[in-house]
Structures are given as C-alpha cells and as structure tokens.
Amino acid sequence: LSLFMFESTDLHLPPTSCVFFTKNPGSAGPSGLHDNLTGVFRTVAMMVPDDGMIGGIMLYSFGFVTARSLSVKIVTTYKLCSEQLSSQHHYDYGMRAVKSVLTAAGNL
C-alpha cells in the first residue's frame, strides 16, 4: 500500500510506515476489535514505566550527582500523595507532575 486516501486526500506512504493504536481497557466504549481488524493488527504488551528510573535519568541529565536517591524520594513523595490525599480528579500526582518538579529543579 503506497497510497492512502484520508478524508478525500491522497497520502503517499513510505514502505517503512506503520500504524499503531491504543485501547483504553477502562473506558466505557466497546472493548473488542472487529473481526476484520484482529487479523491485521498484532497485540503488543505494555508495562508500567519505572518512574524512579525516568526521574533519575532526568536529574542526571541536569547534572545532579545524587540523582538516583533524589528521584526515589520525589517519586515516593508523589506516590504517597496519590494514596493518602484527596482523590479529586483535578489533582495530578503522576509522572506529569513529577516531571514538572524535576524540570524546575534542573532549571535552578
């Protein structure tokens, strides 16, 4: 397939292009794929990222010498916040919030 029509526009696809999509198993929508799609797409396993490792790499890139121990502390702090503080939907104690704090620390 070298040509793909999308909304009445012909798009040229290089032979190395791929199509990926994700499904949210917790959503209220349909959870399964149609039979004609299950044969075309393969399942890929996903795993939960290690926030401490990601934070440590970010801090190392900013020049922190004790980045690993600092990242474990900040990730643990945010994990405790998510478990023990109010669970209102506008509070964010996930990796996005940790990244914001680490970026601010790197800008000091």
C-alpha positions as a Markdown table, in Angstrom:
| # | Residue | x | y | z |
|---|---|---|---|---|
| 1 | Leu | 0.0 | 0.0 | 0.0 |
| 2 | Ser | 1.8 | 3.1 | -1.2 |
| 3 | Leu | -1.2 | 5.4 | -1.4 |
| 4 | Phe | -3.8 | 6.0 | 1.3 |
| 5 | Met | -6.9 | 8.1 | 0.9 |
| 6 | Phe | -7.8 | 10.0 | 4.1 |
| 7 | Glu | -10.8 | 12.4 | 4.0 |
| 8 | Ser | -10.7 | 12.7 | 0.2 |
| 9 | Thr | -6.9 | 13.4 | 0.2 |
| 10 | Asp | -4.4 | 11.0 | -1.3 |
| 11 | Leu | -1.5 | 10.5 | 1.1 |
| 12 | His | 1.7 | 8.8 | -0.1 |
| 13 | Leu | 3.0 | 6.3 | 2.4 |
| 14 | Pro | 6.7 | 5.2 | 2.5 |
| 15 | Pro | 7.1 | 1.5 | 2.8 |
| 16 | Thr | 8.5 | 1.9 | 6.3 |
| 17 | Ser | 5.4 | 3.5 | 7.8 |
| 18 | Cys | 3.4 | 1.7 | 10.5 |
| 19 | Val | 0.0 | 2.2 | 12.1 |
| 20 | Phe | -0.4 | 1.9 | 15.9 |
| 21 | Phe | -3.4 | 2.4 | 18.0 |
| 22 | Thr | -4.1 | 2.0 | 21.7 |
| 23 | Lys | -7.1 | 0.9 | 23.6 |
| 24 | Asn | -8.1 | 2.0 | 27.0 |
| 25 | Pro | -9.4 | -1.0 | 28.8 |
| 26 | Gly | -11.1 | 1.1 | 31.5 |
| 27 | Ser | -13.1 | 3.2 | 29.0 |
| 28 | Ala | -16.9 | 2.8 | 28.7 |
| 29 | Gly | -16.7 | 2.3 | 25.0 |
| 30 | Pro | -16.5 | -1.0 | 23.1 |
| 31 | Ser | -13.6 | -3.1 | 24.3 |
| 32 | Gly | -13.1 | -5.6 | 21.5 |
| 33 | Leu | -11.9 | -5.2 | 17.9 |
| 34 | His | -14.0 | -6.1 | 14.9 |
| 35 | Asp | -13.0 | -9.5 | 13.4 |
| 36 | Asn | -11.7 | -7.9 | 10.3 |
| 37 | Leu | -9.2 | -5.8 | 12.3 |
| 38 | Thr | -8.0 | -8.6 | 14.7 |
| 39 | Gly | -6.3 | -10.3 | 11.8 |
| 40 | Val | -4.5 | -7.2 | 10.6 |
| 41 | Phe | -3.1 | -5.8 | 13.9 |
| 42 | Arg | -0.9 | -7.6 | 16.4 |
| 43 | Thr | -1.1 | -7.2 | 20.2 |
| 44 | Val | 1.8 | -5.6 | 21.9 |
| 45 | Ala | 2.4 | -6.0 | 25.6 |
| 46 | Met | 2.9 | -2.8 | 27.6 |
| 47 | Met | 4.3 | -2.4 | 31.1 |
| 48 | Val | 4.2 | 0.3 | 33.8 |
| 49 | Pro | 7.2 | 2.6 | 33.4 |
| 50 | Asp | 9.7 | 2.9 | 36.3 |
| 51 | Asp | 9.1 | 6.5 | 37.4 |
| 52 | Gly | 12.1 | 6.4 | 39.7 |
| 53 | Met | 14.4 | 5.5 | 36.8 |
| 54 | Ile | 12.9 | 8.1 | 34.5 |
| 55 | Gly | 13.3 | 10.7 | 37.2 |
| 56 | Gly | 16.9 | 9.7 | 37.9 |
| 57 | Ile | 17.8 | 9.9 | 34.2 |
| 58 | Met | 16.3 | 13.4 | 34.0 |
| 59 | Leu | 18.2 | 14.6 | 37.1 |
| 60 | Tyr | 21.4 | 13.1 | 35.8 |
| 61 | Ser | 20.9 | 15.0 | 32.6 |
| 62 | Phe | 20.6 | 18.2 | 34.6 |
| 63 | Gly | 23.9 | 17.4 | 36.3 |
| 64 | Phe | 22.7 | 16.2 | 39.7 |
| 65 | Val | 25.3 | 13.8 | 41.2 |
| 66 | Thr | 22.9 | 12.1 | 43.6 |
| 67 | Ala | 20.2 | 11.8 | 41.1 |
| 68 | Arg | 19.1 | 8.3 | 41.8 |
| 69 | Ser | 18.4 | 8.8 | 45.5 |
| 70 | Leu | 16.7 | 12.2 | 44.8 |
| 71 | Ser | 14.4 | 10.7 | 42.2 |
| 72 | Val | 13.4 | 7.9 | 44.5 |
| 73 | Lys | 12.5 | 10.5 | 47.2 |
| 74 | Ile | 10.4 | 12.6 | 44.8 |
| 75 | Val | 8.6 | 9.7 | 43.3 |
| 76 | Thr | 7.9 | 8.2 | 46.7 |
| 77 | Thr | 6.5 | 11.6 | 47.9 |
| 78 | Tyr | 4.1 | 11.8 | 44.9 |
| 79 | Lys | 3.1 | 8.2 | 45.3 |
| 80 | Leu | 2.2 | 8.8 | 49.0 |
| 81 | Cys | 0.3 | 12.0 | 48.0 |
| 82 | Ser | -1.8 | 10.0 | 45.5 |
| 83 | Glu | -2.5 | 7.3 | 48.1 |
| 84 | Gln | -3.2 | 9.5 | 51.1 |
| 85 | Leu | -4.5 | 12.9 | 49.9 |
| 86 | Ser | -7.8 | 13.8 | 48.4 |
| 87 | Ser | -8.6 | 11.9 | 45.2 |
| 88 | Gln | -10.2 | 14.8 | 43.3 |
| 89 | His | -9.9 | 14.4 | 39.5 |
| 90 | His | -8.0 | 17.7 | 39.0 |
| 91 | Tyr | -5.1 | 16.7 | 41.3 |
| 92 | Asp | -2.2 | 15.1 | 39.4 |
| 93 | Tyr | 0.3 | 13.1 | 41.3 |
| 94 | Gly | 1.5 | 11.1 | 38.3 |
| 95 | Met | 4.6 | 11.3 | 36.2 |
| 96 | Arg | 3.5 | 14.5 | 34.6 |
| 97 | Ala | 3.7 | 16.3 | 38.0 |
| 98 | Val | 7.0 | 14.6 | 38.9 |
| 99 | Lys | 8.4 | 15.7 | 35.5 |
| 100 | Ser | 7.4 | 19.3 | 36.2 |
| 101 | Val | 9.1 | 19.3 | 39.6 |
| 102 | Leu | 12.3 | 17.7 | 38.1 |
| 103 | Thr | 12.3 | 20.2 | 35.3 |
| 104 | Ala | 12.0 | 23.1 | 37.7 |
| 105 | Ala | 14.9 | 21.6 | 39.8 |
| 106 | Gly | 17.0 | 21.3 | 36.7 |
| 107 | Asn | 16.4 | 25.0 | 35.8 |
| 108 | Leu | 17.7 | 26.2 | 39.2 |
